[in-house]
Coordinates of C-alpha atoms in Angstrom, one line a residue:
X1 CA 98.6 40.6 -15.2
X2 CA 96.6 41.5 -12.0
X3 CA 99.2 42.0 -8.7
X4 CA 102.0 41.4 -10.7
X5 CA 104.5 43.4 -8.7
X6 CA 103.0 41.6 -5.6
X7 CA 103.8 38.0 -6.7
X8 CA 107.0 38.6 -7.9
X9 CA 107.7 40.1 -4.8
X10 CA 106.5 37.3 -3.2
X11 CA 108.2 34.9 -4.7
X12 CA 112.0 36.2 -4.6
X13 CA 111.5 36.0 -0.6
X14 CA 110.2 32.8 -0.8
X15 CA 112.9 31.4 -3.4
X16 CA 115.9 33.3 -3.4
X17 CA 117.7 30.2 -3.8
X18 CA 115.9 29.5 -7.1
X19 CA 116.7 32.6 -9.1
X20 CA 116.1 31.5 -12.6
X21 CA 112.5 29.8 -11.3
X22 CA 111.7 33.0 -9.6
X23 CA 113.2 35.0 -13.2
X24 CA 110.6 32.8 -15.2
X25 CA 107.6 33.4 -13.3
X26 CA 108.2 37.0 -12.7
X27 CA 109.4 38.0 -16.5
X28 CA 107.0 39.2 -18.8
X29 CA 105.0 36.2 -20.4
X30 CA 103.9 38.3 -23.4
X31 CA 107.5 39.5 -24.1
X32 CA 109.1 36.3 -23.4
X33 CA 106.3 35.2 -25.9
X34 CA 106.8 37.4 -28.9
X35 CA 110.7 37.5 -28.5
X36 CA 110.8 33.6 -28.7
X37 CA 113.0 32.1 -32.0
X38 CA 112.1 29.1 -32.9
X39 CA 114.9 29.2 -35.1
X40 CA 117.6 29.1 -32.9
X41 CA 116.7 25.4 -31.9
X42 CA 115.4 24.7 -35.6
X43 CA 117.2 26.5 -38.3
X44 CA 115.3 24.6 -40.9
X45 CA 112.2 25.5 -40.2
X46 CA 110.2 28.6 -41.7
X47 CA 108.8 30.6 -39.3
X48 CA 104.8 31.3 -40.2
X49 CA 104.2 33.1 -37.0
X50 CA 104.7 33.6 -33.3
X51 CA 102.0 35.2 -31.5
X52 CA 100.5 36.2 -28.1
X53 CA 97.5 34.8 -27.3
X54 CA 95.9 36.9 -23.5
X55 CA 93.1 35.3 -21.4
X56 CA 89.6 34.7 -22.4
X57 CA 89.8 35.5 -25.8
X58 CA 89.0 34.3 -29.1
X59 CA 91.5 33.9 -32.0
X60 CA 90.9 34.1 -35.5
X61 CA 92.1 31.5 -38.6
X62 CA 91.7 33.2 -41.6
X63 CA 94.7 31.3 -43.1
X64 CA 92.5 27.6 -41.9
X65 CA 91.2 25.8 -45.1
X66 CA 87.3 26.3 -44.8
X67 CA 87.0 23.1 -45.2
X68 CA 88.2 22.5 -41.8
X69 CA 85.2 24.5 -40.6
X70 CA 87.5 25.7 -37.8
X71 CA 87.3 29.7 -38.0
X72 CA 88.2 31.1 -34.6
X73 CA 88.7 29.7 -31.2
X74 CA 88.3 30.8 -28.0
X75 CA 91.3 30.7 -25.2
X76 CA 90.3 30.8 -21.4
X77 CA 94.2 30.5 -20.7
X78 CA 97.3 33.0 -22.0
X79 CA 99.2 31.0 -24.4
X80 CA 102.5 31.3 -26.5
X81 CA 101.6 30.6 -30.3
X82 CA 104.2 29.6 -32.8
X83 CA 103.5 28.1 -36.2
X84 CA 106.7 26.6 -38.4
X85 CA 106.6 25.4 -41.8
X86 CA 109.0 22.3 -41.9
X87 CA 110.4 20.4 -44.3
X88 CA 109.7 16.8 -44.7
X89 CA 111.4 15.9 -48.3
X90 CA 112.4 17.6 -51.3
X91 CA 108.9 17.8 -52.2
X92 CA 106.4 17.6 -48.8
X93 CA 106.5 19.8 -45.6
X94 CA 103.8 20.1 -42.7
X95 CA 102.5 22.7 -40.6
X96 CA 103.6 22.8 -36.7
X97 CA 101.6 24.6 -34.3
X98 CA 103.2 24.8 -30.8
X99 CA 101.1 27.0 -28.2
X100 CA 102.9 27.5 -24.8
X101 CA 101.0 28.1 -21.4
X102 CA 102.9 30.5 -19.0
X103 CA 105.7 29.0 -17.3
X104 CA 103.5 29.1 -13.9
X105 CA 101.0 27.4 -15.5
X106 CA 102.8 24.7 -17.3
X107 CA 102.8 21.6 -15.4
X108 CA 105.8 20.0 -17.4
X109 CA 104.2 18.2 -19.6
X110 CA 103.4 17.9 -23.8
X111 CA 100.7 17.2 -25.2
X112 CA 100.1 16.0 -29.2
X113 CA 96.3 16.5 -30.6
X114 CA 95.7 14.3 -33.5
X115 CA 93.3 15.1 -37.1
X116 CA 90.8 13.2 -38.1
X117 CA 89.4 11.0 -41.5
X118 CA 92.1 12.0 -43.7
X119 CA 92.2 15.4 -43.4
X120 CA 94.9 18.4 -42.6
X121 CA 93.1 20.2 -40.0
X122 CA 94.5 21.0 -36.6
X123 CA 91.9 20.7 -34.1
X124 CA 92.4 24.0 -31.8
X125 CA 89.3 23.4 -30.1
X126 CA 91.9 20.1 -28.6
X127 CA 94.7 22.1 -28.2
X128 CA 92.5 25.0 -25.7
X129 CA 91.1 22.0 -23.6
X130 CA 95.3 20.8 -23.0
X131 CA 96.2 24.4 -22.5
X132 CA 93.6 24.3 -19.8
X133 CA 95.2 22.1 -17.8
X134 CA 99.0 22.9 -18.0
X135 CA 100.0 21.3 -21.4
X136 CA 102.5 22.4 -23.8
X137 CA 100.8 21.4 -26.7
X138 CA 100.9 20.7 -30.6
X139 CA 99.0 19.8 -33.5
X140 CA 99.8 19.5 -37.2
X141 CA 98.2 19.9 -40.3
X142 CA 99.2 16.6 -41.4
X143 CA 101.5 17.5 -44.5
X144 CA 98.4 19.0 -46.1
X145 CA 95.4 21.3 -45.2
X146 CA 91.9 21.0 -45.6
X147 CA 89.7 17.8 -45.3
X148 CA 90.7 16.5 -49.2
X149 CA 92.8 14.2 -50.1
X150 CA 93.6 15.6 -53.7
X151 CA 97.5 16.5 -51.9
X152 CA 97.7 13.2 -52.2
X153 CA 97.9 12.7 -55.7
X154 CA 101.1 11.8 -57.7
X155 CA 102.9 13.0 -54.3
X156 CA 103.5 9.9 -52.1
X157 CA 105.8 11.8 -49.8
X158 CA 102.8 13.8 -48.7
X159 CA 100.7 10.5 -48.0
X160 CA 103.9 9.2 -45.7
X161 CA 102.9 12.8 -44.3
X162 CA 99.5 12.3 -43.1
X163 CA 100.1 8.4 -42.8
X164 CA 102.6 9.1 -39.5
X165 CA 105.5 11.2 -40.0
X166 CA 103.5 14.3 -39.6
X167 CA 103.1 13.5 -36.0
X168 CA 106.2 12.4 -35.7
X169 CA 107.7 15.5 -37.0
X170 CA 105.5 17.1 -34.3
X171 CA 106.5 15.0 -31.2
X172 CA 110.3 15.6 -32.0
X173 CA 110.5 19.2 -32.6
X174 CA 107.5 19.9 -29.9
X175 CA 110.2 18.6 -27.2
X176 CA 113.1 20.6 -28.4
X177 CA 110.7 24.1 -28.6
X178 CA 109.3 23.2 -25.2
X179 CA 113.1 23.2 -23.8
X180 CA 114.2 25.8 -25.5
X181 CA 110.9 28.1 -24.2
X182 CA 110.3 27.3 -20.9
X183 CA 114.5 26.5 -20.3
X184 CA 113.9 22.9 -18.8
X185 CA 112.7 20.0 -20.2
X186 CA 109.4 18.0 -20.0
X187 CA 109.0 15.7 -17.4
X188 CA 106.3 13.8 -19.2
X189 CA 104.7 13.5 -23.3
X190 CA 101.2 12.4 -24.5
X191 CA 98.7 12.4 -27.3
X192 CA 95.5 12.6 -27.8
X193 CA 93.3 12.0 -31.0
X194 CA 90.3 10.3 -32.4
X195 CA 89.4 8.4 -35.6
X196 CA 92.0 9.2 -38.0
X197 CA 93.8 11.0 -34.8
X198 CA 93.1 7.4 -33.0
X199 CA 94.9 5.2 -35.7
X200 CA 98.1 8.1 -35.8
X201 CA 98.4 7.3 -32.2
X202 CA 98.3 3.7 -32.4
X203 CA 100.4 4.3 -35.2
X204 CA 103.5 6.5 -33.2
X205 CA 103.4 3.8 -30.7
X206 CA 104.2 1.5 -33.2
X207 CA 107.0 3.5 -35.2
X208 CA 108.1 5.5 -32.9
X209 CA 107.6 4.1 -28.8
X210 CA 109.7 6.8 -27.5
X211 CA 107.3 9.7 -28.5
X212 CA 104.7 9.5 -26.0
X213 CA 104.8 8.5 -22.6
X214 CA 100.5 8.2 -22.8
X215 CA 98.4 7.5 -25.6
X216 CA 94.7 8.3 -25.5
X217 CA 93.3 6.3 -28.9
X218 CA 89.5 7.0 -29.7
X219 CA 87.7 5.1 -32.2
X220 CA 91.1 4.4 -33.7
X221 CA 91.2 4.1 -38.0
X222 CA 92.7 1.0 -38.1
X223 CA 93.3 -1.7 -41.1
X224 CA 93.0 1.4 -42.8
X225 CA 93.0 0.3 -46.1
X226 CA 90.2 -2.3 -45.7
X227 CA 88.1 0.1 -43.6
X228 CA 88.2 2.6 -46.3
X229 CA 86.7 -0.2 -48.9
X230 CA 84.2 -0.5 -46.5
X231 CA 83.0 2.5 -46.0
X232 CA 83.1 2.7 -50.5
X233 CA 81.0 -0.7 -50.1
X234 CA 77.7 1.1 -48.7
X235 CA 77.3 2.8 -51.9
X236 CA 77.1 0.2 -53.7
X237 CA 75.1 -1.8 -51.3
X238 CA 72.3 0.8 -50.3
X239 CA 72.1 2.4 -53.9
X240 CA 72.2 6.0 -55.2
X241 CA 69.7 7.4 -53.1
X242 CA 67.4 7.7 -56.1
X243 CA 67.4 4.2 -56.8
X244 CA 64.1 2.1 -56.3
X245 CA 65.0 0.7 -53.5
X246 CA 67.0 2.9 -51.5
X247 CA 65.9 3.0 -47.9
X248 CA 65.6 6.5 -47.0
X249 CA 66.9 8.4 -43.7
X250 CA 63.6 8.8 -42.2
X251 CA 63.2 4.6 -42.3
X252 CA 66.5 4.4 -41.1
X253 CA 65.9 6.4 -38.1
X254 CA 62.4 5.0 -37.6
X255 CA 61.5 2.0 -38.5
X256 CA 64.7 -0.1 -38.8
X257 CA 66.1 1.6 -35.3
X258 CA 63.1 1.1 -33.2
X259 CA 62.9 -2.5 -34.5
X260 CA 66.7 -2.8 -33.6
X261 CA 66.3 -1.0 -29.9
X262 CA 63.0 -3.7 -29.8
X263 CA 65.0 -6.5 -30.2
X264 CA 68.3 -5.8 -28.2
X265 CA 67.4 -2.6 -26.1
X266 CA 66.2 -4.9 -23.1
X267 CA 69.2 -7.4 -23.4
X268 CA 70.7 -5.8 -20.7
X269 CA 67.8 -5.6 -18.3
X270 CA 67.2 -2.1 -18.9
X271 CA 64.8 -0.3 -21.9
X272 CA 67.0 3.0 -22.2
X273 CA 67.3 3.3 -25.9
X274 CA 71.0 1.9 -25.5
X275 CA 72.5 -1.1 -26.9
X276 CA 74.5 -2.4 -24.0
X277 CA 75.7 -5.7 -25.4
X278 CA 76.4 -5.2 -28.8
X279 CA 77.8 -8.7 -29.5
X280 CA 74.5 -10.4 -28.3
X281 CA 72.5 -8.3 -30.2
X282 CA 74.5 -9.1 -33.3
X283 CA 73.5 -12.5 -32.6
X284 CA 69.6 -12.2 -32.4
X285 CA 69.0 -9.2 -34.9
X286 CA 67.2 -10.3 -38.1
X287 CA 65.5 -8.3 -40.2
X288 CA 63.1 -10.4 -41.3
X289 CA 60.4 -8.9 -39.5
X290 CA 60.4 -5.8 -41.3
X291 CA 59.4 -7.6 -44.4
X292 CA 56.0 -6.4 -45.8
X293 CA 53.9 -9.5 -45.7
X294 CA 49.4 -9.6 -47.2
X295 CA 49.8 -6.9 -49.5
X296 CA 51.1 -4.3 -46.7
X297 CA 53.6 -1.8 -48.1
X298 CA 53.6 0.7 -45.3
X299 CA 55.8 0.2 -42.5
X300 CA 57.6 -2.1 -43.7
X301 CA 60.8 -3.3 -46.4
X302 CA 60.5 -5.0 -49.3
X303 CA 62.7 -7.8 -49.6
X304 CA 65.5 -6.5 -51.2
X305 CA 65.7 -3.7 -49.0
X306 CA 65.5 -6.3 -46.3
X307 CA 68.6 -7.9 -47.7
X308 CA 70.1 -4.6 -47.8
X309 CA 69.2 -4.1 -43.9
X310 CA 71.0 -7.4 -43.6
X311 CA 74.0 -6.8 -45.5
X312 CA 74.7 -3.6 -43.8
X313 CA 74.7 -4.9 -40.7
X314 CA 76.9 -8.3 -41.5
X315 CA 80.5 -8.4 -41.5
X316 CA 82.2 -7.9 -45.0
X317 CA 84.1 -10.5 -46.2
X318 CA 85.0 -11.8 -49.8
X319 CA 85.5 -15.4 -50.8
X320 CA 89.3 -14.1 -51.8
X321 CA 90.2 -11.9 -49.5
X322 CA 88.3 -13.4 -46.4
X323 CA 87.3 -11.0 -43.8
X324 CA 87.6 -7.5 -44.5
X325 CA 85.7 -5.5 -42.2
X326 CA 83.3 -5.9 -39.2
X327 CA 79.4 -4.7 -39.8
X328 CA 77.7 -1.7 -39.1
X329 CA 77.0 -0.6 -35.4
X330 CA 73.7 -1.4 -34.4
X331 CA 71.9 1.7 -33.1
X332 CA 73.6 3.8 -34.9
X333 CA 72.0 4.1 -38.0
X334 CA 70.1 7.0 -37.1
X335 CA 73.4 9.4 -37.7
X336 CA 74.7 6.9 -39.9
X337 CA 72.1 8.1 -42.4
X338 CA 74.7 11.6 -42.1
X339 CA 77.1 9.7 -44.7
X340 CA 77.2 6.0 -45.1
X341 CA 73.5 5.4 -45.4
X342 CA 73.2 8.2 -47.6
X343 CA 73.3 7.1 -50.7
X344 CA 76.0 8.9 -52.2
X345 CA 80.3 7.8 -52.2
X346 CA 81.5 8.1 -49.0
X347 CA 83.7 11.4 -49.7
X348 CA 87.3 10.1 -47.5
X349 CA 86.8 6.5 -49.2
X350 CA 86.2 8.0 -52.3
X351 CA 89.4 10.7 -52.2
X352 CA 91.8 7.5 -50.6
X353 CA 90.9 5.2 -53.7
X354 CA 91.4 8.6 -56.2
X355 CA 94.7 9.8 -55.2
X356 CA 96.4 7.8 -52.9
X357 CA 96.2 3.8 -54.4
X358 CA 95.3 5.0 -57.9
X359 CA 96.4 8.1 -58.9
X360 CA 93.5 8.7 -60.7
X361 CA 91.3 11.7 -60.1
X362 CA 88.4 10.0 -62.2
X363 CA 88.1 6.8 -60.7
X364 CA 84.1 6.4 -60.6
X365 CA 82.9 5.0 -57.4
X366 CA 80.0 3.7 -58.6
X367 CA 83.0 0.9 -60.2
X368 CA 83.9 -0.5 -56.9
X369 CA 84.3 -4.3 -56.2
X370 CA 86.4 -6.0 -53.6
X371 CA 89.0 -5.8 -56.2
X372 CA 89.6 -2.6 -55.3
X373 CA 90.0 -3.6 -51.4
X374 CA 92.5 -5.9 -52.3
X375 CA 94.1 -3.1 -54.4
X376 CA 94.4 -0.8 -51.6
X377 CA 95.8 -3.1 -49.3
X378 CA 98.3 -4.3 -51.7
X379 CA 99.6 -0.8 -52.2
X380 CA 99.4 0.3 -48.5
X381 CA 99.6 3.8 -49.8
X382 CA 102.4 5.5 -46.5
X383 CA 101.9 2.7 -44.9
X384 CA 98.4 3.6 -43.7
X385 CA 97.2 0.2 -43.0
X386 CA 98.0 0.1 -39.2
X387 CA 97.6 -2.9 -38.0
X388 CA 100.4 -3.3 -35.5
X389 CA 100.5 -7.0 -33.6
X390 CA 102.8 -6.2 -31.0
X391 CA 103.5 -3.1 -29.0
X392 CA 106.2 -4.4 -27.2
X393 CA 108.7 -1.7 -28.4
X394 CA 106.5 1.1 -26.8
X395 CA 105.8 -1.2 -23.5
X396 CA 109.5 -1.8 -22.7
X397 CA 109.6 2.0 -23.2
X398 CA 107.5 2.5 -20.1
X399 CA 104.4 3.5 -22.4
X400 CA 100.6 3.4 -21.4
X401 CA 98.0 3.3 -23.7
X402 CA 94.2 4.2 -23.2
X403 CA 91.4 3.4 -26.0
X404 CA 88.0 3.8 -26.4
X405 CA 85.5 3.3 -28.7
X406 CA 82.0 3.8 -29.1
X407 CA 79.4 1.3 -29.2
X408 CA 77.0 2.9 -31.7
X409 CA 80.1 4.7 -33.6
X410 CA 78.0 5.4 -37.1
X411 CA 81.8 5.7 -39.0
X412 CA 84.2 3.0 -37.7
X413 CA 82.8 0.1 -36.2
X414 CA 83.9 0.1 -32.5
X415 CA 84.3 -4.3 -33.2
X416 CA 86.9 -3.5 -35.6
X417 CA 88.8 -2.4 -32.3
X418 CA 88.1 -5.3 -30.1
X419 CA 89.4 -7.4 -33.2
X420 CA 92.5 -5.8 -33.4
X421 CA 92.8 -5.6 -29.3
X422 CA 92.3 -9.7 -29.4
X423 CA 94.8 -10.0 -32.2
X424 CA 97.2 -8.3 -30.0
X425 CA 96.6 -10.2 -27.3
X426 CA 96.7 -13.2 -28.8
X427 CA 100.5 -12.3 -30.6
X428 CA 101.5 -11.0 -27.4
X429 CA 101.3 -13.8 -25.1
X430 CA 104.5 -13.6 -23.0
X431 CA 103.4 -10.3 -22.1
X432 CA 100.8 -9.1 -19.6
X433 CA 98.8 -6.6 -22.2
X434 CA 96.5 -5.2 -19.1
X435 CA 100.3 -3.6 -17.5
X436 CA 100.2 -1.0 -21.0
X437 CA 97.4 -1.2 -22.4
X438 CA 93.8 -0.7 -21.8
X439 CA 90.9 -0.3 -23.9
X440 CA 87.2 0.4 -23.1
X441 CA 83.9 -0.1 -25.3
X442 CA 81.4 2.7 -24.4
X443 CA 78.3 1.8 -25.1
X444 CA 75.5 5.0 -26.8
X445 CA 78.6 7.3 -27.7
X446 CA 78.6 7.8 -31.1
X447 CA 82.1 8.3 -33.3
X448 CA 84.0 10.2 -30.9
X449 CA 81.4 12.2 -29.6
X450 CA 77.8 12.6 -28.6
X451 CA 75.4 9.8 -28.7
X452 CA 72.4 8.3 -26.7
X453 CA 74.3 7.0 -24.0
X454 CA 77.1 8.4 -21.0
X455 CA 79.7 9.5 -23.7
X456 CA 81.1 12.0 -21.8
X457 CA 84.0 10.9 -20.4
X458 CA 86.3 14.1 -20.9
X459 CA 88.1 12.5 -24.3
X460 CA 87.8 15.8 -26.5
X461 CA 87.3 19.1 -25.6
X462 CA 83.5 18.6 -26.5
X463 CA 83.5 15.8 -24.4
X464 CA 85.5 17.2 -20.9
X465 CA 82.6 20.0 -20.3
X466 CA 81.0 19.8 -17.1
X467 CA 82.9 17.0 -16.6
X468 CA 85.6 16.8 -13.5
X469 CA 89.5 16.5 -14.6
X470 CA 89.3 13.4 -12.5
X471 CA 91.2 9.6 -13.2
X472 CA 87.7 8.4 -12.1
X473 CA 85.9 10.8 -15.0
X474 CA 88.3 11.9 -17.3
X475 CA 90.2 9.2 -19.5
X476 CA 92.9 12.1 -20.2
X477 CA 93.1 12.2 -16.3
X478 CA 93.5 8.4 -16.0
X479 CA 96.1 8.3 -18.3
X480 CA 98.4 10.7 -16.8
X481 CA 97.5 8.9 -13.2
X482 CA 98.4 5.4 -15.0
X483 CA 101.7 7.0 -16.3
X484 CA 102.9 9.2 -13.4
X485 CA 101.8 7.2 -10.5
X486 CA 101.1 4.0 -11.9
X487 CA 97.7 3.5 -10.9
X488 CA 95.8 1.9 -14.3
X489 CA 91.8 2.3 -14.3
X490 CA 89.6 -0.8 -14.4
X491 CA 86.9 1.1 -15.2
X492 CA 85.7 4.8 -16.4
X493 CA 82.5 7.0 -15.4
X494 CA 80.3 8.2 -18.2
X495 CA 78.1 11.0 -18.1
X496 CA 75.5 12.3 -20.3
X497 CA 73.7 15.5 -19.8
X498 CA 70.1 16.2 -20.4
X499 CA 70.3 17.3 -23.6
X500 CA 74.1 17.3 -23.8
X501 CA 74.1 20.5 -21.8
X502 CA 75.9 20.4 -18.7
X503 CA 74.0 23.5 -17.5
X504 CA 70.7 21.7 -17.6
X505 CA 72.1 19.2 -15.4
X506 CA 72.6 15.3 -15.2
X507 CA 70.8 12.6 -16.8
X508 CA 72.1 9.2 -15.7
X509 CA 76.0 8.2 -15.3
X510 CA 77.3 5.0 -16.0
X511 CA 80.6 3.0 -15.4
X512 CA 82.5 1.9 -18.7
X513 CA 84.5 -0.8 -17.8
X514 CA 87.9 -2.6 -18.6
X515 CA 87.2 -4.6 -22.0
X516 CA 86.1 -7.7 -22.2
X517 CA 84.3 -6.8 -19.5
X518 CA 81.0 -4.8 -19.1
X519 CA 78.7 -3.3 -17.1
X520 CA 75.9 -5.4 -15.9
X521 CA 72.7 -3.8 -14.6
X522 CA 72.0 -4.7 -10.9
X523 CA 68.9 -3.1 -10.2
X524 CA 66.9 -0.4 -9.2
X525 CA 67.6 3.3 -10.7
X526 CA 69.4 3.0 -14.2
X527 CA 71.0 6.7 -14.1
X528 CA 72.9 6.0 -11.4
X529 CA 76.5 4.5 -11.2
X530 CA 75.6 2.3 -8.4
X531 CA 73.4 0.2 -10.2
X532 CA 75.8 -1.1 -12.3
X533 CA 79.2 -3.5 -12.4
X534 CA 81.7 -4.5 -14.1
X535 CA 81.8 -7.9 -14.8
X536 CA 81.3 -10.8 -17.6
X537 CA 78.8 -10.6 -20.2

């Protein structure tokens, strides 16, 4: 540490009166570090490691399942790493990862990173951006590692894991470490996580309201169950992808999205290649006029893959069940061609129905029928469903809540949110839902990140480059404004780079507002913030 001597120095004249402040900052971080026990405040727990992590370096996993394509990481700030293996039942446990900034640094508060689909995989790239600015912070591997759900199998104690008790595992014992390190406790808790990380958050608000102060939710997992028979329907509605009719990725991408952007692009008043107002677009979009008519059969869809087109993009319901699931983002077929247009089982669908509602590592995909929907919400395999119609628990608790979701999310369809949100809403009458919880619709971000429109808005690590730590830019930001000073956001600002890279500069910004409402275009130059407002659509 450059000028150590200095700084201490410094400091015991300017704080004599806080001696075991002035102790912290001037002690060795790197020894306080590596002569941490984490056993001393949990004796249950099996120590994997505790490690010192300096500035501006790059740390290696070779331990990380490969599937988790997470190898290394780099660190811009010094950090305390500890890793604990604990016990969940007599036959389950999950991996804790607690990494500590210096006690100068740390600005008092916790933060929880979530996984995502239904894998074990802690997301360090997540757990860098918190250190960055001051966070104790933790992730978990989810009571399994890797991105398969074969764990899962014959082992329902390890599906309560990943379900929510993982996290909450992670919340409790993250607080008791963080006291025990830095010799004071947190001020303030929050979590952050996407997809499968979105629907854990929703689902510790819900179990367990005194967790978190703040929740950031991101294209949350939720009704779990029927959104994983969902995502197994496409295979059977598109086809193998050697089937006659499959619809291949480069129609996809071409001719069914420039038909879609040629129908609903201009809705809005604006031809930017984003779909501004989803809803209305659901409303108009047929795709009849990609049928091939006089002989034609270039350019065009026969009729069954016309119905297919159709199906795809209409909300799945059964004459049993009733409504299942919302449709299929439009727009974002061109990386939904990645995995649900694809034409083969959808692999976290497929792995959910195998070992977690059947126990049956053979079950064929190529079987499924809504029977099976109604199988898997019958069994609620750890309760995964999460589909929580009050919050009230985690409101009278002082919580805050922030979600978004992508409007051309090509995984989980961002109505599915506003379904829930207006479900909530609706159950929750006698309470003012804007006071805890907030939730904004993003229109051209994709499923959690990247897309055609201003996605950035700081929510992952991938998302907070180039971007200012701002509650006017930076939903993470806004939710720690909301919490600590009470000042809730009506509204976010999006940016997206020219070609996502913030060196090469700015392409257009855009405000993403409060839902319902939207932004409306008001005229003149589209890039710019000042052209839009928030208002009904």
């Amino acid at each position: 540490m450059k000028n150590h001597g200095q700084t201490c120095r410094t400091l015991l004249i300017a704080s004599l009166f806080a001696l075991h402040a002035v102790y912290g900052a001037c002690s060795d971080f790197q020894s306080q570090c590596l002569s941490f026990n984490p056993r001393l405040s949990l004796p249950n727990s099996n120590i994997r490691l505790v490690e010192f992590i300096p500035a501006n370096s790059t740390l290696s996993f070779p331990t990380t399942d490969p599937t988790c394509n997470r190898p290394s990481q780099f660190f811009t700030t010094q950090a305390c790493r500890v890793a604990l293996l604990i016990p969940t039942s007599n036959r389950s446990n999950t991996i804790v990862e607690y990494f500590f900034p210096p006690p100068d640094t740390w600005k008092g508060r916790l933060l929880g990173t979530g996984n995502g689909g239904i894998d074990g995989c802690i997301k360090y790239e997540d757990i860098a951006y918190g250190l960055n600015w001051g966070f104790a912070t933790t992730g978990s591997n989810n009571g399994h590692n890797g991105t398969s759900g074969e764990a899962f199998l014959n082992n329902p104690d390890v599906i309560t894991d990943f379900s929510y008790r993982s996290k909450h595992v992670a919340a409790v014992t993250g607080k008791k470490l963080t006291e025990a390190f830095y010799g004071r406790l947190h001020h303030k808790s929050y979590y952050m996580g996407c997809s499968g990380g979105g629907r854990q958050g929703i689902q510790a608000a819900s179990l367990y309201p005194e967790d978190y102060d703040g929740v950031l939710v991101g294209a949350p997992a939720l009704n779990f169950n029927y959104m994983s028979a969902w995502r197994a329907s496409f295979y059977i509605t598109t086809g193998p992808a050697k089937s006659p009719d499959f619809i291949n990725a480069e129609t996809w991408k071409g001719l069914i999205h420039n038909e879609i952007l040629k129908q609903c692009d201009e809705l809005d008043g604006v031809k930017d290649g984003i779909i501004n107002s989803p809803q209305r677009c659901s409303g108009i979009f047929s795709p009849d006029t990609l049928l091939c008519r006089d002989n034609s059969t270039s350019a065009c869809l026969s009729p069954k893959q016309v119905e297919i087109v159709r199906k795809v993009y209409s909300d799945y319901i059964d004459e049993k069940i009733g409504f299942i699931y919302p449709g299929f983002d439009l727009g974002a077929e061109v990386l939904g061609t990645q995995r649900l247009l694809s034409g083969t089982p959808f692999q976290y669908s497929l792995d959910w129905f195998r070992y977690a509602v059947y126990s049956n590592a053979t079950w064929d995909p190529a079987s499924y029928t809504t029977a099976d929907a109604a199988e898997a919400e019958r069994v609620n395999p750890g309760n995964a469903r999460t589909w929580p119609l009050s919050l009230s628990d985690f409101n009278n608790s002082g919580g805050k809540m922030l979600i978004y979701h992508g409007a051309e999310d090509q995984q989980i369809t961002h109505a599915n949110t506003e379904r829930w949100y207006s479900h909530l809403v609706a159950e929750t009458q006698t309470e003012d839902i804007d006071t805890f919880l907030r939730h904004f619709r993003v229109p051209g971000l994709a499923h959690c990140s990247s897309g055609n429109g201003a996605w950035q808005i700081g929510q992952n690590a991938q998302a907070a480059a180039g971007v200012p730590f701002t509650r006017e830019t930076n939903v993470l930001a806004a939710l720690i404004d909301w919490v600590e000073n009470k000042k809730a956001p009506d509204s976010i600002l999006g940016t997206k780079f020219v070609d996502n890279d913030p060196l090469k500069g700015v392409q257009m910004r855009r405000p993403h507002c409060k839902f319902p409402l939207t932004a409306l275009y008001q005229g003149g130059d589209h890039t710019v913030p000042e052209s839009w407002k928030c208002g009904a659509s």
